[in-house]
Coordinates of C-alpha atoms and ligand atoms in Angstrom, one line a residue:
M1 CA 7.6 -36.3 22.7
K2 CA 9.5 -39.5 21.8
R3 CA 13.2 -39.0 21.0
R4 CA 14.0 -39.4 17.3
P5 CA 17.4 -40.0 15.6
S6 CA 16.9 -36.8 13.6
L7 CA 14.2 -34.1 13.8
D8 CA 12.1 -36.1 11.3
P9 CA 9.5 -38.7 12.4
D10 CA 9.8 -42.2 10.9
L11 CA 8.7 -42.7 7.4
E12 CA 5.2 -44.0 8.2
E13 CA 4.6 -41.1 10.5
M14 CA 5.8 -38.6 7.9
R15 CA 3.3 -40.1 5.4
R16 CA 0.5 -40.0 7.9
L17 CA 1.2 -36.4 8.9
G18 CA 1.6 -35.3 5.3
H19 CA -1.8 -36.9 4.4
A20 CA -3.4 -35.3 7.5
A21 CA -2.1 -31.8 6.5
I22 CA -3.4 -32.2 3.0
D23 CA -6.7 -33.5 4.1
R24 CA -7.1 -30.5 6.4
I25 CA -6.2 -28.1 3.6
V26 CA -8.7 -29.7 1.2
E27 CA -11.4 -29.5 3.8
H28 CA -10.6 -25.8 4.2
L29 CA -10.8 -25.2 0.5
A30 CA -14.0 -27.2 0.1
S31 CA -16.0 -24.9 2.4
L32 CA -14.1 -21.7 1.6
G33 CA -17.0 -19.8 0.0
E34 CA -19.2 -20.4 3.1
Q35 CA -16.6 -19.3 5.6
R36 CA -16.5 -15.7 6.8
V37 CA -14.0 -13.7 4.7
A38 CA -12.3 -11.7 7.6
R39 CA -12.9 -10.1 10.9
R40 CA -11.4 -7.3 12.8
G41 CA -9.9 -8.0 16.2
T42 CA -7.5 -6.5 18.7
A43 CA -4.0 -7.7 19.4
S44 CA -5.2 -9.1 22.7
E45 CA -8.1 -11.0 21.1
F46 CA -5.8 -12.6 18.6
A47 CA -3.1 -13.3 21.2
A48 CA -5.8 -15.0 23.3
L49 CA -6.3 -17.3 20.4
V50 CA -2.8 -18.1 19.4
D51 CA -0.2 -17.0 21.9
E52 CA 1.6 -19.6 24.0
P53 CA 4.9 -19.8 26.0
L54 CA 7.9 -21.2 24.1
P55 CA 7.4 -25.0 24.3
E56 CA 10.3 -26.6 26.2
E57 CA 9.1 -30.0 25.2
G58 CA 7.3 -30.2 21.8
F59 CA 3.6 -31.0 21.5
G60 CA 4.2 -33.0 18.3
E61 CA 3.2 -32.2 14.7
E62 CA -0.3 -33.6 15.0
D63 CA -1.2 -31.3 17.8
S64 CA 0.3 -28.4 16.0
L65 CA -1.7 -29.2 12.9
R66 CA -4.8 -29.3 15.1
F67 CA -3.9 -26.0 16.8
F68 CA -3.4 -24.3 13.4
F69 CA -6.7 -25.4 11.9
E70 CA -8.7 -24.9 15.1
R71 CA -7.2 -21.7 16.5
V72 CA -5.6 -19.8 13.6
V73 CA -7.5 -20.6 10.4
P74 CA -11.0 -19.7 11.7
S75 CA -10.0 -16.1 12.4
M76 CA -7.7 -15.7 9.4
T77 CA -8.4 -13.2 6.7
R78 CA -9.1 -15.4 3.7
V79 CA -7.5 -13.8 0.7
N80 CA -8.3 -17.0 -1.2
H81 CA -12.0 -16.5 -0.6
P82 CA -14.1 -16.0 -3.7
R83 CA -15.7 -12.9 -2.2
F84 CA -12.4 -11.3 -1.0
H85 CA -12.7 -8.1 -3.1
A86 CA -10.3 -5.9 -1.1
Y87 CA -6.9 -4.4 -1.9
I88 CA -5.3 -6.4 -4.7
P89 CA -6.2 -10.0 -3.8
C90 CA -3.5 -12.6 -3.8
P91 CA -5.5 -15.8 -4.3
S92 CA -3.5 -18.9 -4.7
S93 CA -4.5 -22.2 -6.3
F94 CA -4.0 -25.8 -5.4
A95 CA -1.4 -26.3 -8.2
G96 CA 0.6 -23.3 -6.8
A97 CA 0.3 -24.7 -3.3
L98 CA 1.6 -28.1 -4.4
G99 CA 4.6 -26.4 -6.0
E100 CA 5.3 -24.7 -2.7
I101 CA 5.1 -28.0 -0.9
L102 CA 7.7 -29.4 -3.3
A103 CA 9.9 -26.4 -2.5
A104 CA 9.5 -26.8 1.2
G105 CA 9.9 -30.6 1.1
T106 CA 13.0 -30.7 -1.1
N107 CA 14.5 -27.3 -0.1
P108 CA 16.5 -26.3 -3.2
F109 CA 19.0 -23.5 -2.9
V110 CA 18.5 -21.2 -5.8
G111 CA 21.1 -18.5 -5.0
S112 CA 23.9 -19.9 -7.2
W113 CA 24.5 -22.3 -10.0
L114 CA 26.6 -24.6 -8.0
G115 CA 24.1 -24.6 -5.1
G116 CA 21.1 -25.6 -7.2
A117 CA 21.6 -25.8 -11.0
T118 CA 18.5 -27.7 -11.9
V119 CA 16.2 -25.4 -10.0
S120 CA 18.1 -22.4 -11.2
S121 CA 17.6 -23.7 -14.7
L122 CA 13.9 -24.2 -14.0
E123 CA 13.8 -20.5 -12.9
L124 CA 15.3 -19.5 -16.2
T125 CA 12.7 -21.5 -18.0
V126 CA 9.9 -19.9 -15.9
L127 CA 11.3 -16.4 -16.5
R128 CA 11.1 -17.1 -20.2
W129 CA 7.5 -18.5 -19.8
I130 CA 6.5 -15.4 -17.9
A131 CA 8.1 -13.1 -20.5
E132 CA 6.2 -15.0 -23.3
T133 CA 3.0 -14.8 -21.2
V134 CA 3.1 -11.1 -21.0
G135 CA 4.7 -10.4 -24.4
Y136 CA 8.0 -9.1 -23.1
P137 CA 11.3 -10.0 -24.8
S138 CA 12.8 -13.1 -23.3
D139 CA 16.4 -12.5 -24.3
G140 CA 17.1 -10.1 -21.4
A141 CA 17.4 -11.0 -17.7
G142 CA 15.1 -11.4 -14.8
I143 CA 14.7 -12.8 -11.3
L144 CA 11.8 -14.0 -9.1
T145 CA 11.6 -11.9 -6.0
S146 CA 9.5 -12.2 -2.9
G147 CA 6.9 -9.8 -4.4
G148 CA 6.2 -6.7 -6.5
S149 CA 7.8 -4.3 -4.0
I150 CA 11.2 -6.0 -4.2
A151 CA 10.8 -6.3 -7.9
N152 CA 10.4 -2.5 -8.2
L153 CA 13.4 -2.1 -5.9
V154 CA 15.5 -4.4 -8.1
A155 CA 14.5 -2.5 -11.2
L156 CA 15.4 0.9 -9.7
A157 CA 18.8 -0.5 -8.5
A158 CA 19.5 -1.7 -12.1
A159 CA 18.6 1.8 -13.5
R160 CA 20.9 3.4 -10.9
A161 CA 23.7 1.1 -11.9
K162 CA 23.1 2.1 -15.5
F163 CA 22.9 5.9 -14.9
G164 CA 25.5 6.0 -12.2
R165 CA 25.7 6.9 -8.5
E166 CA 25.6 10.6 -9.5
T167 CA 21.9 10.2 -9.6
L168 CA 21.9 9.9 -5.8
D169 CA 22.6 13.6 -5.6
S170 CA 20.6 15.0 -8.4
G171 CA 18.7 12.2 -10.0
R172 CA 14.9 12.5 -10.5
M173 CA 12.4 9.8 -11.0
Y174 CA 8.8 10.1 -12.1
V175 CA 5.8 8.1 -11.1
S176 CA 2.1 9.1 -11.3
E177 CA 0.2 10.4 -8.3
E178 CA -1.6 7.1 -8.3
G179 CA 1.7 5.0 -8.5
H180 CA 2.4 2.4 -5.8
A181 CA 4.1 3.4 -2.6
S182 CA 6.7 0.7 -3.1
M183 CA 8.4 3.0 -5.7
N184 CA 9.0 5.6 -3.0
R185 CA 10.2 3.0 -0.5
A186 CA 12.6 1.6 -3.1
A187 CA 14.0 5.1 -3.7
T188 CA 14.4 5.7 0.0
L189 CA 16.1 2.3 0.6
L190 CA 18.5 3.0 -2.3
G191 CA 19.5 6.3 -0.6
Y192 CA 17.5 8.9 -2.7
A193 CA 16.1 11.9 -0.9
P194 CA 12.2 12.2 -0.8
D195 CA 12.1 14.9 -3.4
A196 CA 13.9 12.7 -5.9
V197 CA 10.6 11.0 -6.6
R198 CA 8.2 13.3 -8.5
R199 CA 4.6 12.4 -8.5
V200 CA 3.2 13.3 -11.9
P201 CA -0.5 14.5 -12.0
V202 CA -3.2 12.3 -13.5
D203 CA -6.1 12.9 -15.9
D204 CA -9.8 12.4 -15.1
R205 CA -9.3 8.6 -15.6
L206 CA -6.4 8.7 -13.1
R207 CA -3.7 8.0 -15.8
M208 CA -0.4 9.8 -15.8
K209 CA -0.4 13.0 -18.0
P210 CA 2.5 12.6 -20.4
D211 CA 2.5 16.3 -21.3
H212 CA 3.0 17.1 -17.7
L213 CA 5.7 14.5 -17.5
R214 CA 7.5 15.9 -20.5
R215 CA 7.3 19.4 -19.1
W216 CA 8.7 18.4 -15.7
I217 CA 11.6 16.5 -17.2
H218 CA 12.6 19.5 -19.3
E219 CA 12.3 21.8 -16.3
D220 CA 14.3 19.5 -14.1
R221 CA 17.0 19.2 -16.8
A222 CA 17.1 23.0 -17.2
A223 CA 17.6 23.2 -13.4
G224 CA 20.7 21.0 -13.6
L225 CA 19.0 17.9 -12.2
R226 CA 19.2 14.4 -13.8
P227 CA 15.9 12.8 -14.8
F228 CA 16.7 9.1 -15.3
F229 CA 13.7 6.9 -14.4
V230 CA 10.1 6.9 -15.3
C231 CA 7.7 4.4 -13.7
V232 CA 4.3 3.9 -15.4
N233 CA 1.5 1.8 -14.1
A234 CA -0.1 -1.1 -16.0
G235 CA -3.0 -1.2 -13.6
T236 CA -2.8 1.1 -10.6
T237 CA -3.7 -0.4 -7.2
N238 CA -6.4 2.2 -6.5
T239 CA -8.5 1.9 -9.6
G240 CA -6.6 -0.3 -12.2
A241 CA -5.8 2.8 -14.3
I242 CA -3.4 2.1 -17.1
D243 CA -0.9 4.9 -17.8
P244 CA -0.3 5.8 -21.5
L245 CA 2.3 3.2 -22.2
E246 CA 3.2 3.8 -25.8
E247 CA 3.3 7.5 -25.4
T248 CA 5.6 7.3 -22.4
A249 CA 7.8 4.7 -24.1
D250 CA 8.2 7.2 -27.0
L251 CA 9.1 10.0 -24.6
C252 CA 11.6 7.8 -22.7
A253 CA 13.2 6.7 -26.0
E254 CA 13.4 10.3 -27.2
L255 CA 14.9 11.6 -23.9
E256 CA 17.0 8.6 -23.1
L257 CA 15.4 7.7 -19.8
W258 CA 14.8 4.3 -18.2
L259 CA 11.2 3.2 -18.6
H260 CA 9.9 0.9 -15.8
V261 CA 6.4 -0.6 -16.0
D262 CA 4.9 -1.5 -12.7
A263 CA 2.5 -4.2 -13.8
A264 CA 2.4 -6.0 -10.4
Y265 CA -1.4 -5.9 -10.5
G266 CA -2.2 -5.8 -14.2
G267 CA 0.6 -7.6 -16.0
F268 CA -1.0 -11.0 -16.3
A269 CA -4.0 -9.4 -18.0
A270 CA -1.8 -9.9 -21.0
L271 CA -2.7 -13.6 -20.9
T272 CA -5.9 -12.5 -22.8
E273 CA -6.3 -10.7 -26.1
E274 CA -8.2 -7.9 -24.4
G275 CA -5.5 -7.4 -21.8
R276 CA -2.7 -7.5 -24.4
A277 CA -4.5 -4.7 -26.3
L278 CA -4.8 -2.7 -23.1
L279 CA -1.2 -3.2 -22.3
A280 CA 0.3 -2.4 -25.7
G281 CA 3.7 -0.8 -25.3
M282 CA 4.5 -2.7 -22.0
D283 CA 7.1 -4.7 -24.0
R284 CA 9.1 -1.5 -24.6
A285 CA 10.0 -1.1 -21.0
H286 CA 13.6 -1.4 -19.8
S287 CA 12.2 -3.2 -16.8
L288 CA 8.9 -4.7 -16.0
T289 CA 7.5 -5.8 -12.6
V290 CA 4.8 -8.5 -12.6
D291 CA 3.5 -10.4 -9.6
P292 CA 2.8 -14.1 -10.0
H293 CA 1.3 -14.1 -6.5
K294 CA -1.5 -11.8 -7.7
W295 CA -3.1 -12.7 -11.1
L296 CA -1.1 -15.9 -11.6
Y297 CA -2.6 -17.6 -8.6
V298 CA 0.4 -18.9 -6.7
P299 CA 0.8 -18.6 -3.0
M300 CA 2.2 -15.3 -1.6
G301 CA 5.9 -14.8 -1.9
V302 CA 6.5 -14.6 -5.6
G303 CA 7.1 -11.4 -7.6
C304 CA 9.1 -11.0 -10.8
V305 CA 11.2 -8.4 -12.5
L306 CA 12.2 -8.7 -16.2
L307 CA 14.8 -6.5 -17.7
R308 CA 16.4 -6.0 -21.1
D309 CA 19.8 -5.1 -19.8
A310 CA 21.4 -8.0 -18.0
E311 CA 24.6 -6.1 -17.4
A312 CA 22.8 -3.3 -15.5
L313 CA 21.2 -5.8 -13.3
E314 CA 24.4 -7.7 -12.5
T315 CA 26.3 -4.4 -12.0
A316 CA 23.7 -3.5 -9.4
F317 CA 24.0 -6.7 -7.4
S318 CA 27.1 -8.7 -8.0
E319 CA 29.7 -8.6 -5.2
H320 CA 32.8 -10.8 -4.9
S321 CA 33.0 -13.1 -2.0
D322 CA 36.1 -15.3 -1.4
Y323 CA 34.0 -18.1 0.0
L324 CA 31.9 -18.3 -3.3
Q325 CA 34.9 -18.5 -5.6
D326 CA 33.9 -21.9 -6.9
L327 CA 30.8 -20.6 -8.6
P328 CA 30.9 -20.9 -12.4
P329 CA 31.1 -17.2 -13.6
D330 CA 29.5 -17.9 -17.0
E331 CA 26.3 -19.4 -15.6
V332 CA 23.4 -17.5 -14.0
N333 CA 24.1 -17.1 -10.3
F334 CA 20.9 -15.5 -9.0
L335 CA 22.7 -13.9 -6.1
D336 CA 24.2 -11.6 -8.8
R337 CA 20.7 -10.5 -9.8
G338 CA 19.0 -9.5 -6.6
P339 CA 19.5 -8.8 -2.9
E340 CA 19.3 -12.4 -1.6
L341 CA 22.0 -15.0 -1.3
S342 CA 20.0 -18.0 0.1
R343 CA 16.9 -18.1 -2.1
P344 CA 14.1 -20.6 -1.9
G345 CA 12.6 -22.6 -4.7
R346 CA 9.9 -20.0 -5.1
V347 CA 9.9 -20.8 -8.8
L348 CA 8.3 -24.2 -8.1
S349 CA 4.8 -22.8 -7.4
V350 CA 4.9 -20.9 -10.7
W351 CA 6.4 -23.8 -12.6
M352 CA 3.8 -26.2 -11.2
L353 CA 1.0 -23.9 -12.0
L354 CA 2.1 -23.1 -15.6
R355 CA 3.1 -26.6 -16.4
S356 CA 0.1 -28.3 -14.9
L357 CA -2.6 -25.9 -16.2
G358 CA -1.1 -24.3 -19.2
R359 CA -1.5 -20.7 -20.6
R360 CA -4.9 -21.2 -22.1
E361 CA -6.6 -22.3 -18.9
L362 CA -5.2 -19.4 -17.0
A363 CA -6.3 -17.0 -19.8
R364 CA -9.8 -18.3 -19.4
H365 CA -9.9 -17.3 -15.8
V366 CA -8.4 -13.8 -16.4
E367 CA -11.0 -13.3 -19.1
K368 CA -13.7 -14.3 -16.6
D369 CA -12.4 -11.8 -14.0
F370 CA -12.7 -9.0 -16.6
R371 CA -16.3 -10.1 -17.4
L372 CA -17.3 -10.3 -13.8
A373 CA -15.7 -6.9 -12.9
R374 CA -17.9 -5.4 -15.7
L375 CA -20.9 -7.2 -14.2
A376 CA -20.2 -5.9 -10.8
A377 CA -19.8 -2.4 -12.2
D378 CA -23.2 -2.7 -14.0
L379 CA -24.9 -4.0 -10.9
I380 CA -23.5 -1.2 -8.7
R381 CA -24.3 1.4 -11.3
A382 CA -27.9 0.2 -11.4
D383 CA -28.4 1.3 -7.8
D384 CA -28.7 5.1 -8.0
R385 CA -27.4 5.6 -4.5
F386 CA -23.9 4.8 -5.9
E387 CA -21.7 6.3 -8.6
L388 CA -18.7 4.7 -10.2
V389 CA -15.4 6.6 -9.9
D390 CA -14.5 5.4 -13.4
E391 CA -15.5 2.6 -15.7
P392 CA -13.2 -0.3 -14.7
Q393 CA -10.1 -0.2 -16.9
M394 CA -9.1 -3.6 -15.5
T395 CA -10.9 -5.4 -12.7
V396 CA -11.1 -2.8 -9.9
V397 CA -14.6 -1.3 -9.5
A398 CA -14.1 1.9 -7.6
F399 CA -17.4 3.5 -6.5
R400 CA -18.8 5.8 -3.8
H401 CA -22.1 6.8 -2.3
R402 CA -23.7 9.7 -4.2
A403 CA -24.0 12.8 -2.0
Q404 CA -27.5 13.4 -0.8
A405 CA -29.1 16.8 -1.0
G406 CA -27.3 19.2 1.2
E407 CA -24.9 16.5 2.5
T408 CA -21.3 17.5 3.3
E409 CA -18.5 15.5 1.7
E410 CA -17.4 14.4 5.2
H411 CA -20.7 12.9 5.9
R412 CA -20.9 11.2 2.5
A413 CA -17.4 9.8 2.9
A414 CA -18.4 8.5 6.4
R415 CA -21.2 6.5 4.7
D416 CA -18.5 4.8 2.4
L417 CA -16.4 3.9 5.4
E418 CA -19.4 2.6 7.3
L419 CA -20.5 0.4 4.5
M420 CA -17.0 -1.2 4.3
E421 CA -17.2 -1.9 8.1
K422 CA -20.7 -3.3 7.8
T423 CA -19.7 -5.7 5.0
L424 CA -16.7 -6.8 7.1
A425 CA -18.8 -7.4 10.2
D426 CA -21.3 -9.3 8.1
G427 CA -18.4 -11.6 7.0
G428 CA -19.9 -12.5 3.6
L429 CA -17.5 -10.3 1.6
M430 CA -14.6 -7.9 2.0
M431 CA -14.0 -4.6 0.2
S432 CA -11.4 -1.9 1.0
T433 CA -11.6 1.9 0.8
T434 CA -9.3 4.5 -0.7
L435 CA -9.1 8.1 -1.8
T436 CA -9.3 9.2 -5.4
G437 CA -8.9 12.9 -6.1
G438 CA -9.0 13.4 -2.3
R439 CA -12.4 11.8 -2.0
T440 CA -13.1 8.5 -0.2
A441 CA -14.2 5.6 -2.4
L442 CA -14.9 1.9 -2.1
R443 CA -12.9 -0.6 -4.0
F444 CA -14.4 -3.9 -5.2
V445 CA -11.9 -6.1 -7.0
V446 CA -12.6 -9.2 -9.0
M447 CA -9.4 -11.3 -9.3
N448 CA -9.9 -14.9 -8.3
H449 CA -10.3 -18.1 -10.3
R450 CA -12.8 -19.2 -7.6
T451 CA -15.1 -16.3 -8.0
T452 CA -18.3 -17.1 -9.9
E453 CA -21.0 -14.9 -11.3
D454 CA -23.1 -16.0 -8.3
D455 CA -20.5 -14.7 -5.9
V456 CA -20.4 -11.3 -7.6
R457 CA -24.2 -11.1 -7.6
R458 CA -24.3 -12.2 -3.9
S459 CA -21.6 -9.6 -2.9
V460 CA -23.3 -6.7 -4.7
A461 CA -26.7 -7.8 -3.2
S462 CA -25.1 -7.6 0.3
I463 CA -23.6 -4.2 -0.5
R464 CA -27.0 -2.9 -1.5
E465 CA -28.7 -4.4 1.5
L466 CA -26.2 -3.1 4.0
S467 CA -25.9 0.4 2.6
Ligands
PLP501 C1 0.8 -1.7 -8.7 C2 1.5 -2.4 -7.6 N1 2.8 -2.3 -7.5 C3 3.5 -2.9 -6.5 C4 2.8 -3.7 -5.5 C5 3.6 -4.3 -4.4 O1 3.6 -5.7 -4.6 P1 3.8 -6.7 -3.4 O2 2.7 -6.6 -2.5 O3 3.8 -8.0 -4.1 O4 5.1 -6.4 -2.8 C6 1.4 -3.7 -5.6 C7 0.7 -4.5 -4.6 O5 -0.5 -4.5 -4.6 C8 0.7 -3.1 -6.7 O6 -0.6 -3.2 -6.8

């Protein structure tokens, strides 16, 4: 490769490469719905495609672009695909991707006010916009994180700062049996023993049982333990179940406990009237996790936690460093609100999306996802070989094969797993499997602005055909 004065190519070449990269991305998006969704492969198969020795002399950007689009993309799992119905999809949008390009191209530092005041200021605006979007008070504090898992960690760290380090010995926190594993990971990372997290039983719709919660809290207090933190789900990962938010908020207010709502999956349902009604009470949380890289259609790498108590948050994270003594103490230095110092302009994808498209347009797509999830449920229910685990409370359709006469549960479950594998091998759609009440089930999620009614009909037709 030709020597350059800096690592950058000359201006004309930069333009040419930039246009070439965008052209490739647009081509990829243009045919997304007709590409295969995903494929299984072994480490050696994928290494054969992408592994190379460390280049001593570079191949040049153009060759690297070609390599990526020819060798990596064809075998990628496409979470942007309109028929990616597995896990909780993280589909991005072109506006979100453009924001990320702005962040990568201008490289703001968003850890401190002095390091990047305009983009920090933009993050404060976006935090307010997100709060307004989901109906949460916007006069508290918040921070954009790399995802929902870190948002849950930040919330728990703030609660620990509020309730004291004594909770490390005898603190108890409560999350439903269906709650996300990131809550346990957060507790472990913050130094809590495994039995500090109590998994509260759920009802027949897989929602936390508040009576049970109340009983356990009283029993734990009577045993000299310190209940301090309750995490409820605004849309569980497994089935989209919404825990009783108002009732738990009343309980936490009465017993003076920190209420955290994990709305990483479901929070942006509040863009719509239907979602707001389902999530009534979410605004009463002390802390709230939402995940813009899920139902707000920005590229992966953006979660968010909003809190009422800015002091608890800053107590949890601020540390004095001599080399940062020039920072203005009265402004928001995001390094005091989370675990990172150097922080990227992850705000820019959310800002670009919300500013370019506006709340109403996003709401239209969330509404459509609700409608298409109900359609999927109806189409699946219409085939009497299947049964729904529950009516979808959000946009997860959990279902399973009905047991055939005399069939063991093991054999029935094997047919669920086999169907998932067959759809994966077929490549036209992707689902995932889980366990509910100890029984295997399939999960079909609709959460993508690119998914049309035709996609849902096509996916369910494949499921029926391959079953
Ligand atoms: C309810 C819930 N909480 C937390 C998370 C973790 O979020 P992330 O994957 O962004 O770390 C997820 C991810 O699917 C989730 O569904």
